[in-house]
Amino acid sequence: MSIRKWERKTAPKRVLAIRLQAMGDTVITLPYLQALRNTLPEGTQLDFLTRKEVDPIPKDLLLFDRVFSIGGKRNFKKQFLSACLLLPWLFFRRYDVIIDLQNNPISRFVRKMLRPEAWSEFDRYSPLAAGERTRRTIEAVGLGDNFLDAGYRFKPSAFDANKLLAACGWDGKSKLVILNPAGAFGTRNWDMDNYVTFARLWLQEFPDTQFIALGISFIREKAVYLKEKLGDQLLYMIDNTSPSEGFRIIQQCWFMLSEDSGLMHMSWVSDNPTVVLLGSTRSDWVTPQNKNALVFSSDDLACGNCMLETCKFNDVHCLTRYTPEMIFQKTKAFINSIV
């Protein structure tokens, strides 16, 4: 990690944080930057540089003074050109400190061109959770201790979460639980019938519950299947919220049962109870860092944390060994322990 600490006794006037990755990676930075925001004196401005595809949530929060976004989607050359075109606006801000939470060629180029007095760079490879590496990067620049702070405030908006939930079938009283079968690969997917059985077991114990399928078309077929099996007990909300609206809805939910996905990260950075089925994902990199998380990983298996898209044993044993009855019992005990 490359670091030049802020050594002055007075606070910096302007700080820039950079994160240029996917949605989940971007939201992981938010509770730690919220803690930084609350640590900095009122006169210090905190800005954020990210990608256009993932800027809706940062722009919806009363966290940053300015949010800058580069285009180019996943194309490096286009991203680099967009960053170059943005440089004059960033120069004008005259940053004293840059916290590079990305540490790739573009973020390093931006930092070197802006020549701040102090900076720190994200550790990309240590076997630590991304949240912890983010916290350490922010703390390393020398502006004080850093920690997880989910006390977000949202900007005024015409969006009415309760109205949308009601339109999707919420009775206005039931506790809301998100079912999120959104793992990117087969080695990160729990069987859909397991979700159905889990939901039915949960309803027997907690009948004042409605479930939500929230997200994008990537899980549409799975959400449709859940809706067919659970009927009015499931709110089908695929492709009818923006990322920032989905983030607002998560704030109102009881807990989330999720595979490894961006939505899972939105849950734990909100300090919501989050039950995670990781499958082949490296748990040391993605485990939630809030106190309200229950994680089922493959750490104990010889083949665990393989990161493969297809199981070499054609079994996905890291997930098939978890029955819905087991997950239900452990989740019930977990939720009851934190109520």
CSV table of N, CA and C in Angstrom, one decimal, residues 110-215:
chain,number,residue,atom,x,y,z
A,110,VAL,N,-5.0,9.5,-12.0
A,110,VAL,CA,-5.7,10.7,-11.5
A,110,VAL,C,-5.0,11.3,-10.3
A,111,ARG,N,-4.6,10.4,-9.4
A,111,ARG,CA,-3.9,10.9,-8.2
A,111,ARG,C,-2.6,11.5,-8.5
A,112,LYS,N,-1.8,11.0,-9.4
A,112,LYS,CA,-0.5,11.6,-9.7
A,112,LYS,C,-0.7,12.9,-10.4
A,113,MET,N,-1.7,13.0,-11.3
A,113,MET,CA,-1.9,14.2,-12.0
A,113,MET,C,-2.4,15.3,-11.1
A,114,LEU,N,-3.2,15.0,-10.1
A,114,LEU,CA,-3.7,16.0,-9.2
A,114,LEU,C,-2.7,16.4,-8.1
A,115,ARG,N,-1.7,15.6,-7.8
A,115,ARG,CA,-0.6,15.9,-6.9
A,115,ARG,C,-1.1,16.4,-5.5
A,116,PRO,N,-1.8,15.6,-4.8
A,116,PRO,CA,-2.3,15.9,-3.5
A,116,PRO,C,-1.1,15.9,-2.5
A,117,GLU,N,-1.3,16.6,-1.4
A,117,GLU,CA,-0.3,16.6,-0.4
A,117,GLU,C,-0.2,15.2,0.4
A,118,ALA,N,-1.3,14.5,0.5
A,118,ALA,CA,-1.4,13.2,1.1
A,118,ALA,C,-2.3,12.3,0.4
A,119,TRP,N,-1.9,11.0,0.5
A,119,TRP,CA,-2.8,10.0,-0.2
A,119,TRP,C,-2.6,8.6,0.4
A,120,SER,N,-3.5,7.7,0.1
A,120,SER,CA,-3.3,6.3,0.4
A,120,SER,C,-4.0,5.5,-0.7
A,121,GLU,N,-3.5,4.2,-0.8
A,121,GLU,CA,-3.9,3.4,-1.9
A,121,GLU,C,-4.5,2.1,-1.3
A,122,PHE,N,-5.5,1.6,-1.9
A,122,PHE,CA,-6.2,0.3,-1.5
A,122,PHE,C,-5.3,-0.9,-1.7
A,123,ASP,N,-5.3,-1.8,-0.7
A,123,ASP,CA,-4.6,-3.0,-0.8
A,123,ASP,C,-5.4,-4.0,-1.6
A,124,ARG,N,-5.1,-4.4,-2.8
A,124,ARG,CA,-5.9,-5.2,-3.6
A,124,ARG,C,-5.8,-6.7,-3.4
A,125,TYR,N,-4.8,-7.2,-2.7
A,125,TYR,CA,-4.5,-8.6,-2.7
A,125,TYR,C,-4.5,-9.3,-1.4
A,126,SER,N,-4.5,-8.6,-0.3
A,126,SER,CA,-4.4,-9.2,1.0
A,126,SER,C,-5.6,-10.1,1.3
A,127,PRO,N,-5.5,-11.2,2.0
A,127,PRO,CA,-6.6,-12.1,2.3
A,127,PRO,C,-7.5,-11.5,3.4
A,128,LEU,N,-8.0,-10.3,3.2
A,128,LEU,CA,-8.9,-9.6,4.1
A,128,LEU,C,-10.1,-9.2,3.4
A,129,ALA,N,-11.2,-9.0,4.1
A,129,ALA,CA,-12.5,-8.6,3.5
A,129,ALA,C,-12.3,-7.2,2.9
A,130,ALA,N,-13.0,-6.9,1.8
A,130,ALA,CA,-12.9,-5.7,1.1
A,130,ALA,C,-13.3,-4.5,2.0
A,131,GLY,N,-14.3,-4.8,2.9
A,131,GLY,CA,-14.6,-3.7,3.8
A,131,GLY,C,-13.5,-3.4,4.8
A,132,GLU,N,-12.8,-4.4,5.3
A,132,GLU,CA,-11.7,-4.1,6.2
A,132,GLU,C,-10.6,-3.4,5.5
A,133,ARG,N,-10.3,-3.8,4.2
A,133,ARG,CA,-9.2,-3.2,3.5
A,133,ARG,C,-9.6,-1.7,3.2
A,134,THR,N,-10.9,-1.5,2.9
A,134,THR,CA,-11.3,-0.1,2.7
A,134,THR,C,-11.1,0.7,4.0
A,135,ARG,N,-11.5,0.2,5.1
A,135,ARG,CA,-11.3,0.9,6.4
A,135,ARG,C,-9.9,1.2,6.6
A,136,ARG,N,-9.0,0.3,6.4
A,136,ARG,CA,-7.6,0.5,6.6
A,136,ARG,C,-7.0,1.5,5.7
A,137,THR,N,-7.5,1.6,4.4
A,137,THR,CA,-7.0,2.5,3.5
A,137,THR,C,-7.4,4.0,3.9
A,138,ILE,N,-8.6,4.1,4.4
A,138,ILE,CA,-9.0,5.4,4.8
A,138,ILE,C,-8.3,5.9,6.1
A,139,GLU,N,-8.1,4.9,7.0
A,139,GLU,CA,-7.5,5.2,8.3
A,139,GLU,C,-6.0,5.6,8.0
A,140,ALA,N,-5.4,4.9,7.0
A,140,ALA,CA,-3.9,5.0,6.8
A,140,ALA,C,-3.5,6.4,6.4
A,141,VAL,N,-4.4,7.2,5.8
A,141,VAL,CA,-4.1,8.5,5.3
A,141,VAL,C,-3.8,9.5,6.4
A,142,GLY,N,-4.3,9.2,7.7
A,142,GLY,CA,-3.9,10.0,8.8
A,142,GLY,C,-4.9,11.0,9.2
A,143,LEU,N,-6.2,10.8,8.9
A,143,LEU,CA,-7.3,11.7,9.3
A,143,LEU,C,-8.1,11.2,10.5
A,144,GLY,N,-7.6,10.2,11.2
A,144,GLY,CA,-8.2,9.7,12.4
A,144,GLY,C,-8.7,8.2,12.2
A,145,ASP,N,-9.2,7.7,13.3
A,145,ASP,CA,-9.7,6.3,13.3
A,145,ASP,C,-10.9,6.2,12.3
A,146,ASN,N,-11.0,5.0,11.7
A,146,ASN,CA,-12.1,4.8,10.8
A,146,ASN,C,-12.9,3.5,11.2
A,147,PHE,N,-14.1,3.5,10.9
A,147,PHE,CA,-15.0,2.4,11.4
A,147,PHE,C,-16.2,2.4,10.5
A,148,LEU,N,-17.1,1.4,10.7
A,148,LEU,CA,-18.4,1.3,9.9
A,148,LEU,C,-19.4,2.2,10.5
A,149,ASP,N,-20.0,3.1,9.7
A,149,ASP,CA,-21.1,3.9,10.2
A,149,ASP,C,-22.2,3.9,9.1
A,150,ALA,N,-23.3,3.3,9.4
A,150,ALA,CA,-24.4,3.2,8.4
A,150,ALA,C,-25.5,4.3,8.6
A,151,GLY,N,-25.1,5.4,9.3
A,151,GLY,CA,-26.1,6.4,9.5
A,151,GLY,C,-26.3,7.4,8.3
A,152,TYR,N,-26.7,6.8,7.2
A,152,TYR,CA,-26.8,7.6,6.0
A,152,TYR,C,-28.0,8.5,6.1
A,153,ARG,N,-27.9,9.6,5.4
A,153,ARG,CA,-29.1,10.5,5.2
A,153,ARG,C,-29.3,10.7,3.7
A,154,PHE,N,-30.5,10.5,3.3
A,154,PHE,CA,-30.8,10.6,1.9
A,154,PHE,C,-31.3,12.0,1.5
A,155,LYS,N,-31.0,12.3,0.2
A,155,LYS,CA,-31.5,13.6,-0.3
A,155,LYS,C,-33.0,13.6,-0.4
A,156,PRO,N,-33.7,14.8,-0.4
A,156,PRO,CA,-35.1,14.8,-0.6
A,156,PRO,C,-35.4,14.2,-2.0
A,157,SER,N,-36.5,13.4,-2.0
A,157,SER,CA,-36.9,12.7,-3.3
A,157,SER,C,-38.4,12.6,-3.3
A,158,ALA,N,-38.9,12.5,-4.6
A,158,ALA,CA,-40.3,12.2,-4.8
A,158,ALA,C,-40.6,10.7,-4.6
A,159,PHE,N,-39.6,9.9,-4.5
A,159,PHE,CA,-39.8,8.5,-4.4
A,159,PHE,C,-40.4,8.1,-3.1
A,160,ASP,N,-41.5,7.3,-3.1
A,160,ASP,CA,-42.2,6.9,-1.9
A,160,ASP,C,-42.1,5.4,-1.8
A,161,ALA,N,-41.2,4.9,-1.0
A,161,ALA,CA,-40.9,3.4,-0.9
A,161,ALA,C,-42.2,2.7,-0.5
A,162,ASN,N,-42.9,3.2,0.5
A,162,ASN,CA,-44.1,2.6,1.0
A,162,ASN,C,-45.2,2.5,-0.1
A,163,LYS,N,-45.3,3.5,-0.9
A,163,LYS,CA,-46.3,3.5,-2.0
A,163,LYS,C,-45.9,2.4,-3.0
A,164,LEU,N,-44.6,2.3,-3.4
A,164,LEU,CA,-44.2,1.3,-4.3
A,164,LEU,C,-44.4,-0.1,-3.7
A,165,LEU,N,-44.0,-0.3,-2.5
A,165,LEU,CA,-44.2,-1.6,-1.8
A,165,LEU,C,-45.7,-2.0,-1.8
A,166,ALA,N,-46.5,-1.1,-1.5
A,166,ALA,CA,-48.0,-1.4,-1.5
A,166,ALA,C,-48.5,-1.7,-2.9
A,167,ALA,N,-48.0,-1.0,-3.9
A,167,ALA,CA,-48.4,-1.4,-5.3
A,167,ALA,C,-47.9,-2.7,-5.7
A,168,CYS,N,-46.9,-3.2,-5.1
A,168,CYS,CA,-46.4,-4.6,-5.4
A,168,CYS,C,-47.0,-5.7,-4.5
A,169,GLY,N,-47.9,-5.3,-3.6
A,169,GLY,CA,-48.6,-6.3,-2.8
A,169,GLY,C,-48.3,-6.3,-1.3
A,170,TRP,N,-47.5,-5.3,-0.8
A,170,TRP,CA,-47.3,-5.3,0.6
A,170,TRP,C,-48.6,-4.9,1.4
A,171,ASP,N,-48.8,-5.5,2.4
A,171,ASP,CA,-50.1,-5.3,3.2
A,171,ASP,C,-49.9,-4.1,4.2
A,172,GLY,N,-48.7,-3.5,4.2
A,172,GLY,CA,-48.4,-2.4,5.1
A,172,GLY,C,-48.1,-2.7,6.5
A,173,LYS,N,-48.2,-4.0,6.9
A,173,LYS,CA,-47.9,-4.4,8.3
A,173,LYS,C,-46.8,-5.5,8.4
A,174,SER,N,-46.8,-6.4,7.5
A,174,SER,CA,-45.9,-7.5,7.5
A,174,SER,C,-44.4,-7.0,7.5
A,175,LYS,N,-43.6,-7.8,8.2
A,175,LYS,CA,-42.1,-7.5,8.1
A,175,LYS,C,-41.7,-8.0,6.7
A,176,LEU,N,-40.7,-7.3,6.2
A,176,LEU,CA,-40.2,-7.6,4.8
A,176,LEU,C,-38.9,-8.3,4.9
A,177,VAL,N,-38.8,-9.4,4.1
A,177,VAL,CA,-37.5,-10.2,4.1
A,177,VAL,C,-37.2,-10.3,2.6
A,178,ILE,N,-36.0,-10.0,2.2
A,178,ILE,CA,-35.5,-10.1,0.8
A,178,ILE,C,-34.9,-11.5,0.6
A,179,LEU,N,-35.4,-12.2,-0.4
A,179,LEU,CA,-34.8,-13.4,-0.9
A,179,LEU,C,-34.0,-13.1,-2.2
A,180,ASN,N,-32.7,-13.3,-2.2
A,180,ASN,CA,-31.9,-12.8,-3.3
A,180,ASN,C,-31.0,-13.9,-3.9
A,181,PRO,N,-31.6,-14.7,-4.8
A,181,PRO,CA,-30.8,-15.8,-5.4
A,181,PRO,C,-30.0,-15.2,-6.6
A,182,ALA,N,-29.0,-14.4,-6.3
A,182,ALA,CA,-28.4,-13.6,-7.4
A,182,ALA,C,-26.9,-13.9,-7.6
A,183,GLY,N,-26.4,-15.1,-7.1
A,183,GLY,CA,-25.0,-15.4,-7.3
A,183,GLY,C,-24.7,-15.5,-8.8
A,184,ALA,N,-23.6,-15.1,-9.2
A,184,ALA,CA,-23.3,-14.9,-10.7
A,184,ALA,C,-23.1,-16.3,-11.4
A,185,PHE,N,-22.7,-17.3,-10.7
A,185,PHE,CA,-22.4,-18.6,-11.3
A,185,PHE,C,-23.1,-19.8,-10.6
A,186,GLY,N,-23.1,-20.9,-11.2
A,186,GLY,CA,-23.7,-22.1,-10.6
A,186,GLY,C,-23.1,-22.5,-9.3
A,187,THR,N,-21.8,-22.2,-9.1
A,187,THR,CA,-21.1,-22.6,-7.9
A,187,THR,C,-21.5,-21.6,-6.8
A,188,ARG,N,-22.3,-20.6,-7.1
A,188,ARG,CA,-22.7,-19.7,-6.0
A,188,ARG,C,-24.3,-19.7,-5.9
A,189,ASN,N,-24.9,-20.7,-6.5
A,189,ASN,CA,-26.4,-20.7,-6.5
A,189,ASN,C,-26.9,-21.8,-5.6
A,190,TRP,N,-27.7,-21.4,-4.6
A,190,TRP,CA,-28.5,-22.4,-3.8
A,190,TRP,C,-29.7,-22.8,-4.6
A,191,ASP,N,-30.1,-24.0,-4.5
A,191,ASP,CA,-31.3,-24.5,-5.3
A,191,ASP,C,-32.5,-23.7,-5.0
A,192,MET,N,-33.3,-23.4,-6.1
A,192,MET,CA,-34.5,-22.5,-5.9
A,192,MET,C,-35.5,-23.2,-5.0
A,193,ASP,N,-35.7,-24.5,-5.1
A,193,ASP,CA,-36.6,-25.1,-4.2
A,193,ASP,C,-36.2,-25.0,-2.7
A,194,ASN,N,-34.9,-24.8,-2.5
A,194,ASN,CA,-34.5,-24.6,-1.1
A,194,ASN,C,-35.0,-23.2,-0.6
A,195,TYR,N,-35.0,-22.2,-1.5
A,195,TYR,CA,-35.6,-20.9,-1.1
A,195,TYR,C,-37.1,-21.0,-0.8
A,196,VAL,N,-37.8,-21.8,-1.6
A,196,VAL,CA,-39.2,-21.9,-1.4
A,196,VAL,C,-39.5,-22.6,-0.1
A,197,THR,N,-38.8,-23.7,0.2
A,197,THR,CA,-38.9,-24.4,1.5
A,197,THR,C,-38.6,-23.6,2.7
A,198,PHE,N,-37.5,-22.8,2.5
A,198,PHE,CA,-37.1,-21.9,3.6
A,198,PHE,C,-38.2,-20.9,3.9
A,199,ALA,N,-38.8,-20.3,2.8
A,199,ALA,CA,-39.8,-19.3,3.0
A,199,ALA,C,-41.0,-19.9,3.7
A,200,ARG,N,-41.4,-21.1,3.3
A,200,ARG,CA,-42.6,-21.7,3.9
A,200,ARG,C,-42.4,-22.1,5.3
A,201,LEU,N,-41.2,-22.5,5.7
A,201,LEU,CA,-40.8,-22.8,7.1
A,201,LEU,C,-40.9,-21.5,7.9
A,202,TRP,N,-40.3,-20.4,7.3
A,202,TRP,CA,-40.3,-19.1,7.9
A,202,TRP,C,-41.7,-18.6,8.2
A,203,LEU,N,-42.6,-18.8,7.2
A,203,LEU,CA,-44.0,-18.3,7.4
A,203,LEU,C,-44.7,-19.1,8.5
A,204,GLN,N,-44.4,-20.4,8.6
A,204,GLN,CA,-45.0,-21.1,9.7
A,204,GLN,C,-44.7,-20.6,11.1
A,205,GLU,N,-43.4,-20.1,11.2
A,205,GLU,CA,-43.0,-19.6,12.5
A,205,GLU,C,-43.3,-18.1,12.6
A,206,PHE,N,-43.2,-17.4,11.5
A,206,PHE,CA,-43.4,-15.9,11.5
A,206,PHE,C,-44.4,-15.5,10.4
A,207,PRO,N,-45.7,-15.8,10.6
A,207,PRO,CA,-46.7,-15.6,9.6
A,207,PRO,C,-46.8,-14.1,9.2
A,208,ASP,N,-46.4,-13.2,10.0
A,208,ASP,CA,-46.5,-11.7,9.7
A,208,ASP,C,-45.3,-11.3,8.9
A,209,THR,N,-44.9,-12.1,7.8
A,209,THR,CA,-43.8,-11.9,7.0
A,209,THR,C,-44.2,-11.9,5.5
A,210,GLN,N,-43.7,-10.9,4.7
A,210,GLN,CA,-43.8,-11.0,3.3
A,210,GLN,C,-42.4,-10.9,2.7
A,211,PHE,N,-42.1,-11.7,1.6
A,211,PHE,CA,-40.8,-11.7,1.0
A,211,PHE,C,-40.8,-10.8,-0.2
A,212,ILE,N,-39.6,-10.4,-0.5
A,212,ILE,CA,-39.3,-9.5,-1.7
A,212,ILE,C,-38.3,-10.1,-2.6
A,213,ALA,N,-38.6,-10.1,-3.9
A,213,ALA,CA,-37.6,-10.4,-4.9
A,213,ALA,C,-37.3,-9.1,-5.6
A,214,LEU,N,-36.1,-8.6,-5.3
A,214,LEU,CA,-35.7,-7.2,-5.7
A,214,LEU,C,-34.4,-7.3,-6.6
A,215,GLY,N,-34.4,-6.5,-7.6
A,215,GLY,CA,-33.1,-6.5,-8.4
A,215,GLY,C,-33.4,-6.3,-9.9
